[in-house]
XYZ file of C-alpha atoms in Angstrom:
234
model
C -25.302 -63.216 71.517
C -28.130 -63.074 74.046
C -27.652 -60.579 76.849
C -29.282 -60.626 80.288
C -29.472 -57.828 82.847
C -28.832 -57.922 86.579
C -28.404 -54.660 88.466
C -26.402 -56.249 91.301
C -24.143 -59.096 90.199
C -22.560 -61.158 92.971
C -19.557 -63.427 92.493
C -18.978 -66.282 92.045
C -22.723 -67.129 92.176
C -25.439 -64.703 91.102
C -29.231 -65.132 91.065
C -31.351 -63.523 88.372
C -34.570 -61.641 89.077
C -37.831 -63.483 88.491
C -38.478 -61.535 85.288
C -35.063 -62.356 83.816
C -35.258 -65.948 85.063
C -38.610 -66.496 83.360
C -37.288 -65.080 80.082
C -34.146 -67.200 80.297
C -35.752 -70.542 81.189
C -39.342 -70.480 79.910
C -39.094 -68.216 76.869
C -35.610 -69.091 75.597
C -35.659 -72.626 77.036
C -32.103 -72.407 78.364
C -30.952 -75.321 80.493
C -28.440 -76.107 83.213
C -24.933 -75.925 81.798
C -25.754 -73.374 79.083
C -23.409 -70.382 78.904
C -24.910 -66.872 78.719
C -23.730 -63.256 78.879
C -24.775 -61.018 81.757
C -24.353 -57.275 82.326
C -24.920 -54.965 85.274
C -25.633 -52.000 82.994
C -22.542 -50.230 84.333
C -20.107 -51.500 81.728
C -19.276 -54.934 83.166
C -19.868 -58.037 81.046
C -19.940 -61.458 82.687
C -19.683 -64.817 80.950
C -21.782 -67.157 83.080
C -23.021 -70.731 83.175
C -26.490 -71.730 84.397
C -26.284 -73.709 87.645
C -30.008 -73.978 88.376
C -32.597 -73.560 85.616
C -35.299 -72.224 87.915
C -37.831 -69.986 86.092
C -38.328 -67.928 89.271
C -34.719 -67.562 90.441
C -32.182 -68.947 88.018
C -28.694 -69.121 89.494
C -25.506 -68.541 87.527
C -21.818 -69.145 88.117
C -19.600 -66.315 86.893
C -16.838 -67.699 84.677
C -15.132 -64.481 83.600
C -15.711 -60.739 83.361
C -14.480 -57.757 81.398
C -15.116 -54.018 81.150
C -16.777 -52.803 77.949
C -15.109 -49.986 76.044
C -16.487 -46.519 76.739
C -17.511 -44.034 74.048
C -15.236 -41.046 73.504
C -18.282 -38.758 73.322
C -21.375 -38.175 75.488
C -24.928 -37.487 74.309
C -27.295 -35.858 76.814
C -30.751 -35.260 75.378
C -33.099 -32.911 77.269
C -36.632 -33.150 75.913
C -40.153 -32.119 76.871
C -42.424 -35.191 77.231
C -45.076 -35.628 74.571
C -48.774 -35.602 75.403
C -48.921 -39.281 74.498
C -46.604 -41.369 76.712
C -46.550 -44.062 74.011
C -44.674 -41.755 71.669
C -42.080 -40.988 74.323
C -41.644 -44.690 75.075
C -41.136 -45.344 71.361
C -38.449 -42.655 71.188
C -36.638 -43.927 74.279
C -36.553 -47.459 72.870
C -35.127 -46.292 69.529
C -32.511 -43.853 70.850
C -31.301 -46.573 73.213
C -30.816 -48.904 70.266
C -28.917 -46.205 68.375
C -26.930 -45.187 71.458
C -27.124 -42.248 73.862
C -25.878 -41.646 77.398
C -28.318 -39.515 79.372
C -31.900 -38.306 79.074
C -33.534 -35.508 81.046
C -37.245 -34.808 80.768
C -37.868 -31.057 80.906
C -40.860 -28.962 81.904
C -41.293 -25.940 79.650
C -43.821 -23.123 79.373
C -45.669 -24.909 76.555
C -45.301 -28.448 77.904
C -48.276 -30.700 77.171
C -47.310 -33.007 80.029
C -45.469 -32.092 83.228
C -45.326 -35.633 84.614
C -44.335 -38.958 83.136
C -43.738 -42.283 84.857
C -40.058 -43.030 84.475
C -40.332 -46.665 85.591
C -41.874 -47.663 82.258
C -39.216 -45.713 80.378
C -36.519 -47.438 82.439
C -37.905 -50.838 81.457
C -37.871 -49.783 77.800
C -34.246 -48.720 78.149
C -33.144 -51.992 79.733
C -35.038 -54.045 77.143
C -33.500 -52.048 74.279
C -30.015 -52.373 75.797
C -30.398 -56.156 75.862
C -31.775 -56.216 72.326
C -29.004 -54.040 70.880
C -26.204 -55.556 73.034
C -25.267 -52.530 75.108
C -23.467 -52.925 78.420
C -24.058 -49.453 79.842
C -27.582 -48.387 80.734
C -28.218 -44.709 79.872
C -29.044 -42.385 82.759
C -32.728 -41.396 82.973
C -33.577 -38.235 84.912
C -37.074 -37.276 86.028
C -38.860 -34.048 85.122
C -36.641 -30.974 85.555
C -37.656 -27.372 85.049
C -36.166 -25.814 81.931
C -34.790 -22.831 83.884
C -33.004 -25.066 86.362
C -31.398 -27.288 83.742
C -29.833 -24.643 81.523
C -28.136 -22.889 84.459
C -26.233 -25.901 85.788
C -22.475 -25.486 85.956
C -21.957 -29.186 85.173
C -22.675 -28.413 81.513
C -19.989 -25.741 81.139
C -17.704 -28.148 79.277
C -20.526 -29.444 77.025
C -21.363 -28.257 73.551
C -24.864 -26.896 74.226
C -27.537 -26.653 71.555
C -31.225 -25.789 71.330
C -33.340 -26.989 68.410
C -36.578 -25.190 67.611
C -38.767 -24.146 64.676
C -37.472 -20.998 62.944
C -38.437 -19.334 59.662
C -34.721 -18.725 59.113
C -33.141 -22.104 59.951
C -29.840 -21.804 61.838
C -26.802 -23.982 61.186
C -27.412 -27.706 61.070
C -26.437 -29.685 64.167
C -24.018 -31.728 62.048
C -22.132 -28.545 61.124
C -21.737 -27.121 64.637
C -21.177 -30.257 66.720
C -17.586 -31.477 66.980
C -16.677 -35.149 67.152
C -15.462 -36.542 70.449
C -17.218 -33.968 72.638
C -19.935 -33.959 75.266
C -23.287 -32.620 74.000
C -26.431 -31.281 75.621
C -29.286 -30.779 73.160
C -32.632 -29.215 74.114
C -35.774 -30.377 72.292
C -39.024 -28.533 72.972
C -42.643 -29.673 73.365
C -45.213 -30.077 70.607
C -45.955 -26.338 70.918
C -42.213 -25.562 70.689
C -40.199 -23.482 73.126
C -41.508 -20.097 74.222
C -39.430 -17.185 72.806
C -38.448 -16.292 76.383
C -36.960 -19.755 76.854
C -35.033 -19.544 73.606
C -33.501 -16.249 74.728
C -32.706 -17.726 78.150
C -30.892 -20.573 76.441
C -28.865 -18.133 74.331
C -27.975 -16.155 77.449
C -26.750 -19.386 79.065
C -24.432 -20.221 76.177
C -26.612 -22.454 74.002
C -26.404 -22.279 70.212
C -29.398 -22.584 67.875
C -29.339 -25.599 65.572
C -31.459 -27.078 62.813
C -32.227 -30.781 62.463
C -33.128 -30.472 58.780
C -35.661 -28.871 56.457
C -38.718 -30.724 57.757
C -40.763 -29.745 60.794
C -40.400 -32.725 63.128
C -42.547 -34.070 65.917
C -40.948 -33.904 69.349
C -40.064 -37.604 69.520
C -38.766 -37.590 65.940
C -36.551 -34.611 66.751
C -35.119 -36.506 69.720
C -34.412 -39.550 67.572
C -32.903 -37.426 64.800
C -30.618 -35.637 67.277
C -29.145 -38.872 68.596
C -28.699 -40.290 65.108
C -26.923 -37.159 63.860
C -24.471 -37.178 66.773
C -23.822 -40.896 66.361
C -23.074 -40.429 62.657
C -20.758 -37.527 63.522
C -18.840 -39.859 65.855
C -18.978 -42.889 63.538
């Protein structure tokens, strides 16, 4: 199955963006009459036939549509951007393939980077969704201050965890997380969270968790978190 992305799908005829049209016609060499799958990233899947094989604005006729099944759990990863944007892009690509629902970039006391272009990350997400056949595009939030995030009432019904380096490792995330829940997991910067932030998280109802015996890089910790929660909800 080859999946194409169109943010706004019109019926019965829809026109692809130039980028998607070029990939469809020039790269994959699809022709008029070929049937393809299209998603709007919001859970809708459209079976479509190519009406005009134009590499700049390919047009499709929608044949049928259906709503993709939703997960019974929700993974929200809040992570401090790495100094190297390439490492963050790598993580975003991989956690999208594995499957997560929302990502918030956080600014912490020890943050190496307080700004990161989200447009490149969004492109990585869409590309990974197409590659791994996912019909819902994860939510990507821009930089948010740590203090502001942990105090939000919207997370009151989430299981809330903070992962950090500790000489006395706390319970493993796999042991504390419960299947079928909504999760918010905080991952700190390369210099780890400041002790004040860890205490603030505890005061706001977060639990300390371990991701294993090894000391992980920030992006590896993010990837590991998503994988653990996916395995829990297998």
